[in-house]
mmCIF file of C-alpha atoms in Angstrom:
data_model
loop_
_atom_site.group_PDB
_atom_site.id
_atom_site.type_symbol
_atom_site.label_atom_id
_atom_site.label_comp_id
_atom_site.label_asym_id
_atom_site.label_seq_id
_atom_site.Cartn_x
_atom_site.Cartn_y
_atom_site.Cartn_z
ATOM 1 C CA UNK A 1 116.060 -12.809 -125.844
ATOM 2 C CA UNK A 2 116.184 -15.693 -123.552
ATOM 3 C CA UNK A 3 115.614 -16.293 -120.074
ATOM 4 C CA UNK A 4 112.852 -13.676 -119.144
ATOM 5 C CA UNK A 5 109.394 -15.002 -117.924
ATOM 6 C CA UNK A 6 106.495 -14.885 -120.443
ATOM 7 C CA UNK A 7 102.534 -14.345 -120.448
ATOM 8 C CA UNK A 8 102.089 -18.015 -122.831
ATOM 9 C CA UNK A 9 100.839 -15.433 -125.234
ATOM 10 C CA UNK A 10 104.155 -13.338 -125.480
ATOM 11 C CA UNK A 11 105.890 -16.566 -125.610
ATOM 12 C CA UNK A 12 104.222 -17.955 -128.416
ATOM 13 C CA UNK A 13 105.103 -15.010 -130.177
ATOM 14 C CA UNK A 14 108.639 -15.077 -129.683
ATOM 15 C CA UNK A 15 109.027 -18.207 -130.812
ATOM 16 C CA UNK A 16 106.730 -17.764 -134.476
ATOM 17 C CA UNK A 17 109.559 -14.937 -135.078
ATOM 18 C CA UNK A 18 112.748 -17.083 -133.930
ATOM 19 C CA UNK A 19 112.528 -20.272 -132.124
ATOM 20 C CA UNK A 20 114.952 -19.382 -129.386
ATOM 21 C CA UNK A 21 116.434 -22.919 -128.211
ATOM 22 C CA UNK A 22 114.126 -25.809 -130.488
ATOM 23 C CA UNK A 23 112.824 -28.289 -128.676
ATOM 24 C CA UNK A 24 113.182 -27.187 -124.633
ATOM 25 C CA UNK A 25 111.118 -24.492 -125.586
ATOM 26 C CA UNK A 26 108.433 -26.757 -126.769
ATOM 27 C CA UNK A 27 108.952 -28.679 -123.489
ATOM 28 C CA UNK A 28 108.470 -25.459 -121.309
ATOM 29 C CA UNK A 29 111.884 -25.277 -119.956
ATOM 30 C CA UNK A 30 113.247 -22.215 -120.285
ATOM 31 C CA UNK A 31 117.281 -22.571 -121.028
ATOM 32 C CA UNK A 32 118.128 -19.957 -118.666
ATOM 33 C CA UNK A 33 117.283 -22.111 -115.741
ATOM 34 C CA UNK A 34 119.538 -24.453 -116.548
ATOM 35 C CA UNK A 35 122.426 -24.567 -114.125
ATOM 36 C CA UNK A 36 125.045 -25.130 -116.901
ATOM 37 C CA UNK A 37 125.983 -23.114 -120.455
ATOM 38 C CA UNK A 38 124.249 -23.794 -123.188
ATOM 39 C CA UNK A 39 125.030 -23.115 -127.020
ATOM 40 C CA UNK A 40 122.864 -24.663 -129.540
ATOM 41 C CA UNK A 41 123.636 -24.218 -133.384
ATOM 42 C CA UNK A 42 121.770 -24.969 -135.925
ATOM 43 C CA UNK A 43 123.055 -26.891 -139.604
ATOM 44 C CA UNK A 44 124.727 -23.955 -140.622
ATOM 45 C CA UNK A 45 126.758 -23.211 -137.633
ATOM 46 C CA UNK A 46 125.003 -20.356 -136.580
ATOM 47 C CA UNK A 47 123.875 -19.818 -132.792
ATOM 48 C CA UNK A 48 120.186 -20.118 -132.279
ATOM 49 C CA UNK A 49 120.607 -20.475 -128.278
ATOM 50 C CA UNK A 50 122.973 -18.810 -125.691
ATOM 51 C CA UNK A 51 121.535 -19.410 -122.338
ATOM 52 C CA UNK A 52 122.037 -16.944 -119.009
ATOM 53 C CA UNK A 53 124.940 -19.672 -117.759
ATOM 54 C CA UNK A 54 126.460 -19.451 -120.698
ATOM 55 C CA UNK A 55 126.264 -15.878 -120.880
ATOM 56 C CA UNK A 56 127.863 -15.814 -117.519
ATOM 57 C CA UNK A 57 130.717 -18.371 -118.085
ATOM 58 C CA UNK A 58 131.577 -16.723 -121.568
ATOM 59 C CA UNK A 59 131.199 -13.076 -120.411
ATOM 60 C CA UNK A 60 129.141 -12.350 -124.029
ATOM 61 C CA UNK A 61 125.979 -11.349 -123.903
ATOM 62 C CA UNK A 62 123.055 -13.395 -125.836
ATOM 63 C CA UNK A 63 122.259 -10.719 -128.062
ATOM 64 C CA UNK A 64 125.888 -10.402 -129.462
ATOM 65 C CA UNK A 65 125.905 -14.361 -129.939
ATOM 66 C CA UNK A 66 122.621 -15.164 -131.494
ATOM 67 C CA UNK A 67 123.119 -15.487 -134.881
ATOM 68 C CA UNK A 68 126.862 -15.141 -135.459
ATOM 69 C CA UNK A 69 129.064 -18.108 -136.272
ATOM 70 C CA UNK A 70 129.584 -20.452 -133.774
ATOM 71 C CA UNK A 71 133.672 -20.892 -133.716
ATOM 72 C CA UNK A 72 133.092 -17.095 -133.292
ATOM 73 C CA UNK A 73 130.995 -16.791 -129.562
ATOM 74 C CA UNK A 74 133.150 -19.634 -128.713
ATOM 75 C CA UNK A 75 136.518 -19.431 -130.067
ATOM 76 C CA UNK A 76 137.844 -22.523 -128.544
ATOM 77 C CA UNK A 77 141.375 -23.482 -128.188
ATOM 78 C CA UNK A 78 142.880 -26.767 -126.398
ATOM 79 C CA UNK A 79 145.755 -26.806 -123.629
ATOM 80 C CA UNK A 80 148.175 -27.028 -126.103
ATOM 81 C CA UNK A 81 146.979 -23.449 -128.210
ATOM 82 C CA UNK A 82 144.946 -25.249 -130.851
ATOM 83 C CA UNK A 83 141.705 -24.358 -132.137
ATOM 84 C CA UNK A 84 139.299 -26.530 -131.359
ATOM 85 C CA UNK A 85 136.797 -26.352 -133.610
ATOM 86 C CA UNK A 86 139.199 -26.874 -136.121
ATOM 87 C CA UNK A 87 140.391 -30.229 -134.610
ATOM 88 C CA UNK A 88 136.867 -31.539 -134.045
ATOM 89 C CA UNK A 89 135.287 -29.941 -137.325
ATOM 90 C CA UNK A 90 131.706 -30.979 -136.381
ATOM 91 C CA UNK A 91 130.041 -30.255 -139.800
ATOM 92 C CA UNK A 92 132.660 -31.332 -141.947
ATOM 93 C CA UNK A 93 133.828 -34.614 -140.067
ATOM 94 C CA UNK A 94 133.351 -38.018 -140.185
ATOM 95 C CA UNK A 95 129.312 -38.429 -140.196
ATOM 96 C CA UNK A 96 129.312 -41.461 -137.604
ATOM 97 C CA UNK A 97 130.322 -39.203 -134.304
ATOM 98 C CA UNK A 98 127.981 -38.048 -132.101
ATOM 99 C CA UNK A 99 129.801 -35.653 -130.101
ATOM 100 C CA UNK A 100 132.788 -34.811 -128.341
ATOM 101 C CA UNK A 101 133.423 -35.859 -124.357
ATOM 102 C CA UNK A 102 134.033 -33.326 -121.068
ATOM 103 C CA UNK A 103 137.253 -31.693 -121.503
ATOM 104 C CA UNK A 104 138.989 -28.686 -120.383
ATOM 105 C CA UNK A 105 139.075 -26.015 -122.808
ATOM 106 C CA UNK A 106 140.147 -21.940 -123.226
ATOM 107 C CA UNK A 107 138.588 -18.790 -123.689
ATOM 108 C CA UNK A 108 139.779 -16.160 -124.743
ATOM 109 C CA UNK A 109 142.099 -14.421 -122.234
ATOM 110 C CA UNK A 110 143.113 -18.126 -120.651
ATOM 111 C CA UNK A 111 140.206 -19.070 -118.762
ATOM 112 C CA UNK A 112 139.216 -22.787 -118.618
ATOM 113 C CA UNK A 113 135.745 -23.989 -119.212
ATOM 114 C CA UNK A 114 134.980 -27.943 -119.321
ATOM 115 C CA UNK A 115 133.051 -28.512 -122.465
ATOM 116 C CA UNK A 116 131.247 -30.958 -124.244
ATOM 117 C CA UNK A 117 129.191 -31.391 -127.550
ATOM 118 C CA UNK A 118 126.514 -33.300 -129.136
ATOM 119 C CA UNK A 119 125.956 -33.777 -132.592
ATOM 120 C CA UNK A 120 122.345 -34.008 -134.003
ATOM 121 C CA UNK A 121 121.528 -35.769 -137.075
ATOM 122 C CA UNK A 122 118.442 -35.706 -139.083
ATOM 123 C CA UNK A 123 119.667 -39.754 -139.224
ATOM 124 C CA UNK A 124 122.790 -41.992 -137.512
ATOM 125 C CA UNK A 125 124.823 -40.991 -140.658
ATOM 126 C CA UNK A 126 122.909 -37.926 -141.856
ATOM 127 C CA UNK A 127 124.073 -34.117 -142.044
ATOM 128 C CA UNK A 128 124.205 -32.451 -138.684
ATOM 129 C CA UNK A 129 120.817 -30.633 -137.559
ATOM 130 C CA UNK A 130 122.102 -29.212 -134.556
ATOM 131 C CA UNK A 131 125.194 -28.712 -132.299
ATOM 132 C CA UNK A 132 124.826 -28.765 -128.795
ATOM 133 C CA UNK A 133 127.117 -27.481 -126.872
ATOM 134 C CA UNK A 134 127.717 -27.522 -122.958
ATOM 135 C CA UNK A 135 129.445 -25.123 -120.620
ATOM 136 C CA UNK A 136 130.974 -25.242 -117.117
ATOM 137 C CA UNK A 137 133.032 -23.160 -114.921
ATOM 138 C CA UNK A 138 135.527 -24.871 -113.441
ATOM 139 C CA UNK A 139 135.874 -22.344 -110.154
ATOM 140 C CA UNK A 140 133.958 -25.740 -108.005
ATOM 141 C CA UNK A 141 136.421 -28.365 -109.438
ATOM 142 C CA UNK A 142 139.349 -26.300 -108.882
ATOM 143 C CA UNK A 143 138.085 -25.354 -104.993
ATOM 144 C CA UNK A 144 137.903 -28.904 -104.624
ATOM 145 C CA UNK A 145 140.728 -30.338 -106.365
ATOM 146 C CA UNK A 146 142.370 -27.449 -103.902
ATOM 147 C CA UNK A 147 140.477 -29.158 -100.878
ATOM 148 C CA UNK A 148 142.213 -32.569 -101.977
ATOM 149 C CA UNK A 149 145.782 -31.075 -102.063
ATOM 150 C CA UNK A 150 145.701 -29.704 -98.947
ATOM 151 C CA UNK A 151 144.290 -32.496 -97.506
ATOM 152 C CA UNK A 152 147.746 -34.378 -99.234
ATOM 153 C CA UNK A 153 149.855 -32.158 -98.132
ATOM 154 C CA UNK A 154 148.307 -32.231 -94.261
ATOM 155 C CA UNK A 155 148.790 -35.835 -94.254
ATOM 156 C CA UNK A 156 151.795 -36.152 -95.286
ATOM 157 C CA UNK A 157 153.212 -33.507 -92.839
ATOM 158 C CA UNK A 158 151.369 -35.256 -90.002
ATOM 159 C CA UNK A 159 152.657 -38.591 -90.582
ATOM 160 C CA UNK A 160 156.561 -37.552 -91.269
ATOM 161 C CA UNK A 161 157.121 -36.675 -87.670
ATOM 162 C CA UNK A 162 155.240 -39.834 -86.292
ATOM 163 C CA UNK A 163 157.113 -41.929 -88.763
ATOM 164 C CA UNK A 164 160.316 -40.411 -88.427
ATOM 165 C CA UNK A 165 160.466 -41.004 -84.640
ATOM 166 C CA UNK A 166 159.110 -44.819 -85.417
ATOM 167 C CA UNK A 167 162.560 -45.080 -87.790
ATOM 168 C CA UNK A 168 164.478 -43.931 -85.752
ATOM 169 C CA UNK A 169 163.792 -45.412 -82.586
ATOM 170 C CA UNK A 170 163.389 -48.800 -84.261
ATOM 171 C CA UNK A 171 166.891 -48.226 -86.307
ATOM 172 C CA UNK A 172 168.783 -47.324 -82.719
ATOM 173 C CA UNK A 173 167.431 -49.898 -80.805
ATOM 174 C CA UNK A 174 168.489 -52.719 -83.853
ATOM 175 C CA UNK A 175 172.181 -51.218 -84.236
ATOM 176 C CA UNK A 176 172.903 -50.772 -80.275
ATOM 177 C CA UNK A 177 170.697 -52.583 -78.270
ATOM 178 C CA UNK A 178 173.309 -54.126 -75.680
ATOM 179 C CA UNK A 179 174.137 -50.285 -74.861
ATOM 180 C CA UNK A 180 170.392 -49.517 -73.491
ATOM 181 C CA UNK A 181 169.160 -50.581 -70.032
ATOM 182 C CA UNK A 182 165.848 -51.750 -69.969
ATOM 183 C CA UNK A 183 164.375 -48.528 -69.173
ATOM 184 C CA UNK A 184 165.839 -46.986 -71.937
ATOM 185 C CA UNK A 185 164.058 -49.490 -74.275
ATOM 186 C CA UNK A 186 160.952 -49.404 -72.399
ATOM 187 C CA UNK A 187 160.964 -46.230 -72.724
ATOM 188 C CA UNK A 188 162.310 -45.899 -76.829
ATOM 189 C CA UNK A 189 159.346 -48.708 -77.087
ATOM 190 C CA UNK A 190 156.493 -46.510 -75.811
ATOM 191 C CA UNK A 191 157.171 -43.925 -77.648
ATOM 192 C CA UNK A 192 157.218 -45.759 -80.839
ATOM 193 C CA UNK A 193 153.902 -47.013 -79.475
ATOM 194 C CA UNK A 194 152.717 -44.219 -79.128
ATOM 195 C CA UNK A 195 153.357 -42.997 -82.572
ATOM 196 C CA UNK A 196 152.287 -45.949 -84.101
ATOM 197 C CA UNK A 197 148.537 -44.940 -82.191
ATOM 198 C CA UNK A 198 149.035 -41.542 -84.020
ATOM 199 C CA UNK A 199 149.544 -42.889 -87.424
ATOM 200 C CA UNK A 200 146.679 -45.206 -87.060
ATOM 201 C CA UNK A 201 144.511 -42.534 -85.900
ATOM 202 C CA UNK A 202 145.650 -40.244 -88.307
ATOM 203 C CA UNK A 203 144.257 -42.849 -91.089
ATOM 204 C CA UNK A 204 141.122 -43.795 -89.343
ATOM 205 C CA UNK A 205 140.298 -39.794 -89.448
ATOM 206 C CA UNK A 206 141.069 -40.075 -93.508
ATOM 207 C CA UNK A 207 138.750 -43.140 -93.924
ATOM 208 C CA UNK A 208 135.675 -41.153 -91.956
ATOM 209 C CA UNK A 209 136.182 -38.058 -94.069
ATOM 210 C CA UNK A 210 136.127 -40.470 -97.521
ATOM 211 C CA UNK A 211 133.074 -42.042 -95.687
ATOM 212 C CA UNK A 212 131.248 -39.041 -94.958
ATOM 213 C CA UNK A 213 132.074 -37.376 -98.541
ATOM 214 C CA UNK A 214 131.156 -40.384 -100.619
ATOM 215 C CA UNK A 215 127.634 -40.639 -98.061
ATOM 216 C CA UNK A 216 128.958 -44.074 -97.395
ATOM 217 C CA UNK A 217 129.396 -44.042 -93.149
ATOM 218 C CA UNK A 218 127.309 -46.418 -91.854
ATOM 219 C CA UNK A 219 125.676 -46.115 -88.200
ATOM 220 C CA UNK A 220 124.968 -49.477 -86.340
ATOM 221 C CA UNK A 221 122.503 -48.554 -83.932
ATOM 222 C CA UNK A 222 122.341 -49.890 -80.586
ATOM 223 C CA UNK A 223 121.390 -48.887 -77.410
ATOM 224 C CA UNK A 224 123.607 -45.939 -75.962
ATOM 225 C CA UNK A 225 123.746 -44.365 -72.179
ATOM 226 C CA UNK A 226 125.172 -41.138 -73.111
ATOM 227 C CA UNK A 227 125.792 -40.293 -69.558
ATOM 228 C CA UNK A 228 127.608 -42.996 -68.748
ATOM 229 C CA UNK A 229 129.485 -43.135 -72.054
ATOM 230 C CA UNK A 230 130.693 -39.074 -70.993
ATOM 231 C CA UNK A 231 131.298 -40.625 -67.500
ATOM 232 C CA UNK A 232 134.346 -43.173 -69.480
ATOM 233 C CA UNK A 233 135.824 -39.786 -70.871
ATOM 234 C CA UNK A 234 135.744 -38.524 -68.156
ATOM 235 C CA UNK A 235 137.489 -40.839 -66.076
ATOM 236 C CA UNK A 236 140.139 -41.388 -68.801
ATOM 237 C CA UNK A 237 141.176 -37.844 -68.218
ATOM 238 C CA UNK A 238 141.114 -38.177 -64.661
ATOM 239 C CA UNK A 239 143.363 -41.492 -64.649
ATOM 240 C CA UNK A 240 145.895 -39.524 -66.989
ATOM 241 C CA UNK A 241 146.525 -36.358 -64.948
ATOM 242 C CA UNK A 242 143.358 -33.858 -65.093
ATOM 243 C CA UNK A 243 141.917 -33.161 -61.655
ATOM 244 C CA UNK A 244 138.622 -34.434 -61.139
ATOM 245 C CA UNK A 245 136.962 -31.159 -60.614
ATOM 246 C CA UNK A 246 138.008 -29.874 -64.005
ATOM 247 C CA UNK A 247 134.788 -31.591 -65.006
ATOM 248 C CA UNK A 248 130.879 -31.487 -64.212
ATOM 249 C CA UNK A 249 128.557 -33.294 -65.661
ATOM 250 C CA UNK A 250 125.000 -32.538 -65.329
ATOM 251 C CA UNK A 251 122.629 -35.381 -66.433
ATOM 252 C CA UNK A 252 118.562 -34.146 -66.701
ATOM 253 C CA UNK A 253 116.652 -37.070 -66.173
ATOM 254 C CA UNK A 254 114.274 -38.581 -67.885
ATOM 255 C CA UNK A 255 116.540 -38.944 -70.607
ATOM 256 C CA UNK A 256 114.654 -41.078 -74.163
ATOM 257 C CA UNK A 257 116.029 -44.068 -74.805
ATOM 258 C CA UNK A 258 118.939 -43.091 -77.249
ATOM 259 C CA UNK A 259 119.581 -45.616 -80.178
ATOM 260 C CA UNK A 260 122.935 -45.243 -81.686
ATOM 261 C CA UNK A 261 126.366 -46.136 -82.902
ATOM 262 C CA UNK A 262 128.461 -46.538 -79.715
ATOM 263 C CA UNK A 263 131.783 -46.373 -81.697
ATOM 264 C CA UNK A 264 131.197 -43.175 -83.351
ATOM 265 C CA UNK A 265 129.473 -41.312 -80.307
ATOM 266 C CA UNK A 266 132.374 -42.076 -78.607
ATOM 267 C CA UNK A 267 134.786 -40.637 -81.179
ATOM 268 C CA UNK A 268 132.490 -37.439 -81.001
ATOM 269 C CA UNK A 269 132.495 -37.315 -77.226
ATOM 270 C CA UNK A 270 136.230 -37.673 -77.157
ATOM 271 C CA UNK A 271 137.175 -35.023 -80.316
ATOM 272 C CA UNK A 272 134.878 -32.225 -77.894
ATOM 273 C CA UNK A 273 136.146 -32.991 -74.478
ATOM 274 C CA UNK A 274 139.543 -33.240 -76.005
ATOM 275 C CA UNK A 275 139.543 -29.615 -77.706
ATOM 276 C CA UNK A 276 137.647 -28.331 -74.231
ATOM 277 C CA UNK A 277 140.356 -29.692 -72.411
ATOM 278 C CA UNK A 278 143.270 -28.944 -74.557
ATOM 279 C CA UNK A 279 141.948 -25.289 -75.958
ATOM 280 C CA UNK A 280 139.669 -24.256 -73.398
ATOM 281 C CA UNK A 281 140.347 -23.637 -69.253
ATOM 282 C CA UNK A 282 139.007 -23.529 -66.250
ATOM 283 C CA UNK A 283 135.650 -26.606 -65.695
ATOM 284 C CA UNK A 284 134.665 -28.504 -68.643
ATOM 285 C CA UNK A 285 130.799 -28.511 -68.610
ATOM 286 C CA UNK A 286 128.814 -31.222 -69.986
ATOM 287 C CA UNK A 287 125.037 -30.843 -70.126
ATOM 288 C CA UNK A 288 123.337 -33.776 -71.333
ATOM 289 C CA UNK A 289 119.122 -32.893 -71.864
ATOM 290 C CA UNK A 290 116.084 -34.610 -73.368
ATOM 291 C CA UNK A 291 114.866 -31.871 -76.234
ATOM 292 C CA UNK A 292 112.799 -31.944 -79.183
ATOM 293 C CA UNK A 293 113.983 -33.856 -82.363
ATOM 294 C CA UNK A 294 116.106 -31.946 -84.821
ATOM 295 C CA UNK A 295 114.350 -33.421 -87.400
ATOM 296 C CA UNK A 296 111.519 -31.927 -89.221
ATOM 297 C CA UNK A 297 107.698 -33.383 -88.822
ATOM 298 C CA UNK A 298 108.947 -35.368 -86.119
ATOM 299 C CA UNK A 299 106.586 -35.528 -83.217
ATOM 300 C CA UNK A 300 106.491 -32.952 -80.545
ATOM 301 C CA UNK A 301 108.144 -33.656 -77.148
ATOM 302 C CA UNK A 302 111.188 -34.682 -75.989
ATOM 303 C CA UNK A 303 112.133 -37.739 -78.947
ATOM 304 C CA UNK A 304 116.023 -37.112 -78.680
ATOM 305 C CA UNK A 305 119.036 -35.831 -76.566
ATOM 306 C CA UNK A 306 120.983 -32.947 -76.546
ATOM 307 C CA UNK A 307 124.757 -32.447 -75.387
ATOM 308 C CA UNK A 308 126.530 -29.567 -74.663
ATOM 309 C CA UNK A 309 130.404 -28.840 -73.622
ATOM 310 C CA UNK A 310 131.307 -26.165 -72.652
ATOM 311 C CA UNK A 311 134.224 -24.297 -70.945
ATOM 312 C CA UNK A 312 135.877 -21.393 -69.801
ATOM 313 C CA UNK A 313 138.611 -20.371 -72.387
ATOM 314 C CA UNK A 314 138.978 -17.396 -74.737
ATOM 315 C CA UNK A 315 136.201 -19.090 -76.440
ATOM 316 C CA UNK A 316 135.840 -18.970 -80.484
ATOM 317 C CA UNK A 317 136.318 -15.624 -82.532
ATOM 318 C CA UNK A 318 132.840 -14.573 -83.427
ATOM 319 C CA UNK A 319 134.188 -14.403 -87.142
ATOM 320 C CA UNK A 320 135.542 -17.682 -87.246
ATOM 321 C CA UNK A 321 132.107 -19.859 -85.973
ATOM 322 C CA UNK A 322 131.021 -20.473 -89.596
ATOM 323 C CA UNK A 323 134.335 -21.962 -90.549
ATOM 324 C CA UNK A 324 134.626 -24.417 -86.989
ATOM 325 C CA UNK A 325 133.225 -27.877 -88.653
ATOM 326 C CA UNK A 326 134.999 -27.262 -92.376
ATOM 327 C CA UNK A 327 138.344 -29.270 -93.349
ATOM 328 C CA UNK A 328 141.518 -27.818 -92.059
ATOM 329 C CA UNK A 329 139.915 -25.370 -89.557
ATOM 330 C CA UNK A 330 142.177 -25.060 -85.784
ATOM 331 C CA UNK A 331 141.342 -22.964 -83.441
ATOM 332 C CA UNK A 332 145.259 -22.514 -82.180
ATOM 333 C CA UNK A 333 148.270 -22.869 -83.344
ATOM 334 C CA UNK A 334 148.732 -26.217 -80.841
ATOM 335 C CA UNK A 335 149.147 -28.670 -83.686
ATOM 336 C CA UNK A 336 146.355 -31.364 -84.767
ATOM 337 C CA UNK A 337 144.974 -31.517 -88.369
ATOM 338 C CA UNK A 338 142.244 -29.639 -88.374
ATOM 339 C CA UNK A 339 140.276 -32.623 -89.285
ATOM 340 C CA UNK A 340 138.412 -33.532 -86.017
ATOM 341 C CA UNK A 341 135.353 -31.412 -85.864
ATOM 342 C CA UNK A 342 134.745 -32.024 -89.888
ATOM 343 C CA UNK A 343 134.537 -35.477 -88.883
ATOM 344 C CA UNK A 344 132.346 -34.679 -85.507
ATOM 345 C CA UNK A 345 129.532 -32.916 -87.952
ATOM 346 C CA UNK A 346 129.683 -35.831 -90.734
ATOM 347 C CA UNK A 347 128.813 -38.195 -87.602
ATOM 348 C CA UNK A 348 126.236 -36.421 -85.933
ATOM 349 C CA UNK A 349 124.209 -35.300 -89.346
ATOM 350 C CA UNK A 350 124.577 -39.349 -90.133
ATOM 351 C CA UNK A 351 122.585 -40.234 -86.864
ATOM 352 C CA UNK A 352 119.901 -37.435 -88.373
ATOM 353 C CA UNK A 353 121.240 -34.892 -85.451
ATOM 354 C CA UNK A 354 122.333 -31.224 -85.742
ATOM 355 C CA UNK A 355 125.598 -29.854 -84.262
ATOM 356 C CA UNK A 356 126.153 -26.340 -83.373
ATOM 357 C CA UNK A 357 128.810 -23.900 -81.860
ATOM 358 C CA UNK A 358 128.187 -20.863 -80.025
ATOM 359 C CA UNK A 359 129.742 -18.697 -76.621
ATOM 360 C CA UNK A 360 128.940 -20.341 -73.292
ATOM 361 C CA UNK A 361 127.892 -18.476 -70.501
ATOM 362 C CA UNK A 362 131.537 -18.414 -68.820
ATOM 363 C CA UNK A 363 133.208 -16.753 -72.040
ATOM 364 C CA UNK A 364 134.807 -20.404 -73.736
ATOM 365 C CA UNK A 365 133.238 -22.713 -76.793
ATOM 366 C CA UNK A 366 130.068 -23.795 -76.299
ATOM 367 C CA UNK A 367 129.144 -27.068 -78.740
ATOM 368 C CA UNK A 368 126.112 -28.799 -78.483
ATOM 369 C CA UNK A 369 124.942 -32.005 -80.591
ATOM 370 C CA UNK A 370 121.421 -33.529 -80.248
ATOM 371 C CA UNK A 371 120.425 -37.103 -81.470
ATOM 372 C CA UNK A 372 117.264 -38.121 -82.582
ATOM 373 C CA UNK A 373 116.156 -41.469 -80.416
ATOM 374 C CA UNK A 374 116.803 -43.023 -83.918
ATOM 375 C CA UNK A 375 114.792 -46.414 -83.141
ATOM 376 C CA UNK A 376 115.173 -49.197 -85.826
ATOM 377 C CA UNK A 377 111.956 -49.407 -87.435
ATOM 378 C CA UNK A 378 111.571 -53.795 -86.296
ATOM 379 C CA UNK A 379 111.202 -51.996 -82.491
ATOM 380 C CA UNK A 380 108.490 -49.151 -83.616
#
């Protein structure tokens, strides 16, 4: 049977009595660590390899599928109810394919599996030596494809309010605008504005998330003062209503010279303080600290900078912490996509920094970040 570990000796063996899977044994790979199915037959259909993954996927065991008819261990039908062996007929078919591409197929009992096949020839146009056949479950395509709708279906119910109040506002203000003093329209204009800003930020969070999936966000280094760039957050907050002593920020000097993208520490900065503020009470603490680098075989010492906010809310359910920084994850039921902190991880793991989320010491969320110095390599 396949899949166990062998003294060479056993192994040789085994395969003088029934060469389990041709030529990968011959290679020392051993099928079963292969992360997908695999069914090999030989030219007369039968199975001569069933692999552990395929074992799994199929739920038959290797022992009952060695040797018996191909169509039978996998009796494959299409979408529409069709057999698909019978459609593809490897052995009997045209002798110039040389396989069959990725498609969804069923097992018995409805379940999909993406398969494909290979057809071996003993030449281009000769009779078939083997059939190779590959298996996947299609649990990990359907979690994301599930991932993808509800990021759809988030979107679109995020920008039909925005949108809706842009129309309308817009659509009043062209049928009756003799009837409005100018305060009215100031104020009809600002909120359009300020749904407009939503909308746009809405699809600047959808272009980091495509970013940060595809591995395609860039990071423009430059020079960064993290304390002062808190210090602008801070006094945003302040100019729009928050009393000044909501916040303290503590600043341990020396800090390393910090080298990165300005743009995109500020969009982390603001998605923390903004969740402290909005789902947290009492003072928003922000520790800023030189500590080691998160990276591994960096040198010892203090090479990068640490963050922490903190504040003194109901804090974060001790079940929910390993679900904070995934897609669609709120922490109330005050609105917002769900998106922010995704996007806060993808930027801080793109510097070469870890994020974290824990209980701070006055009961509330606790998140710290810490940056490498992340010098460009023309100033080392």
């Amino acid at each position: 049977m396949i899949g166990t570990s062998r003294a060479p000796g056993a192994w040789d063996a085994q395969r003088a009595s029934a060469p389990p899977c041709g030529d990968l044994a011959e290679l020392g790979i051993d099928p079963d660590d292969l992360p997908d199915g695999l069914v090999i037959a030989d030219e007369h259909a039968r199975v001569i390899c069933f692999n552990a993954a395929a074992a799994r996927i199929t739920a038959v065991p290797a022992a009952d599928a060695l040797g018996r008819r191909l169509e039978h261990v996998l009796p494959l039908e299409d979408l529409e109810g069709r057999r698909w062996w019978q459609l593809t007929d490897p052995y009997g078919g045209l002798a110039i394919r040389v396989g069959q591409p990725e498609r969804n197929l069923l097992l018995p009992g409805g379940r999909e599996v993406l398969v494909s096949a290979r057809y071996v020839r003993t030449h281009p146009t000769g009779p078939i030596r083997r059939v190779v056949v590959s298996l996947r479950d299609t649990e990990a395509r359907r979690r994301t494809e599930r991932s993808h709708a509800e990021l759809i279906a988030t979107v679109a119910h995020e920008l039909r309010s925005p949108l809706t109040s842009v129309k309308g506002f817009t659509a009043t203000l062209l049928a009756k605008w003799a009837r409005f003093t100018d305060d009215q329209k100031r104020l009809m204009l600002e909120t359009v504005d300020a749904d407009a800003n939503r909308v746009t930020r809405l699809i600047a969070e959808l272009l980091d998330i495509s970013r940060i999936d595809s591995g395609r966000l860039e990071v423009r280094r430059q020079p960064v003062d993290m304390g002062a760039a808190v210090g602008r957050h801070i006094q945003a907050y302040v100019a729009a209503g928050q009393p000044a002593d909501r916040f303290l920020l503590r600043v341990e000097q020396p800090l390393p010279a910090l080298w990165a993208d300005p743009d995109k520490i500020d969009q982390v900065l603001g998605n923390l303080l903004e969740n402290a503020v909005r789902h947290g009470e009492g003072t928003v603490t922000i520790d800023i600290t030189p500590s080691a680098s998160p990276r591994d075989g960096e040198e010892e010492g203090n090479t990068a900078t640490s963050v922490t906010v903190s504040d003194e809310g109901p804090g974060i359910p001790e079940e929910s912490m390993n679900r904070v920084f995934t897609r669609f994850w709120r922490g109330s039921k005050r609105g917002g996509t769900g998106l922010g902190l995704y996007i806060v991880k993808g930027i801080v793991e793109a510097h070469g920094g870890t994020i974290t989320v824990g209980r701070a010491r006055g009961g509330g969320a606790e998140f710290r970040f810490t940056l490498p110095v992340g010098t460009p390599a023309y100033l080392q």
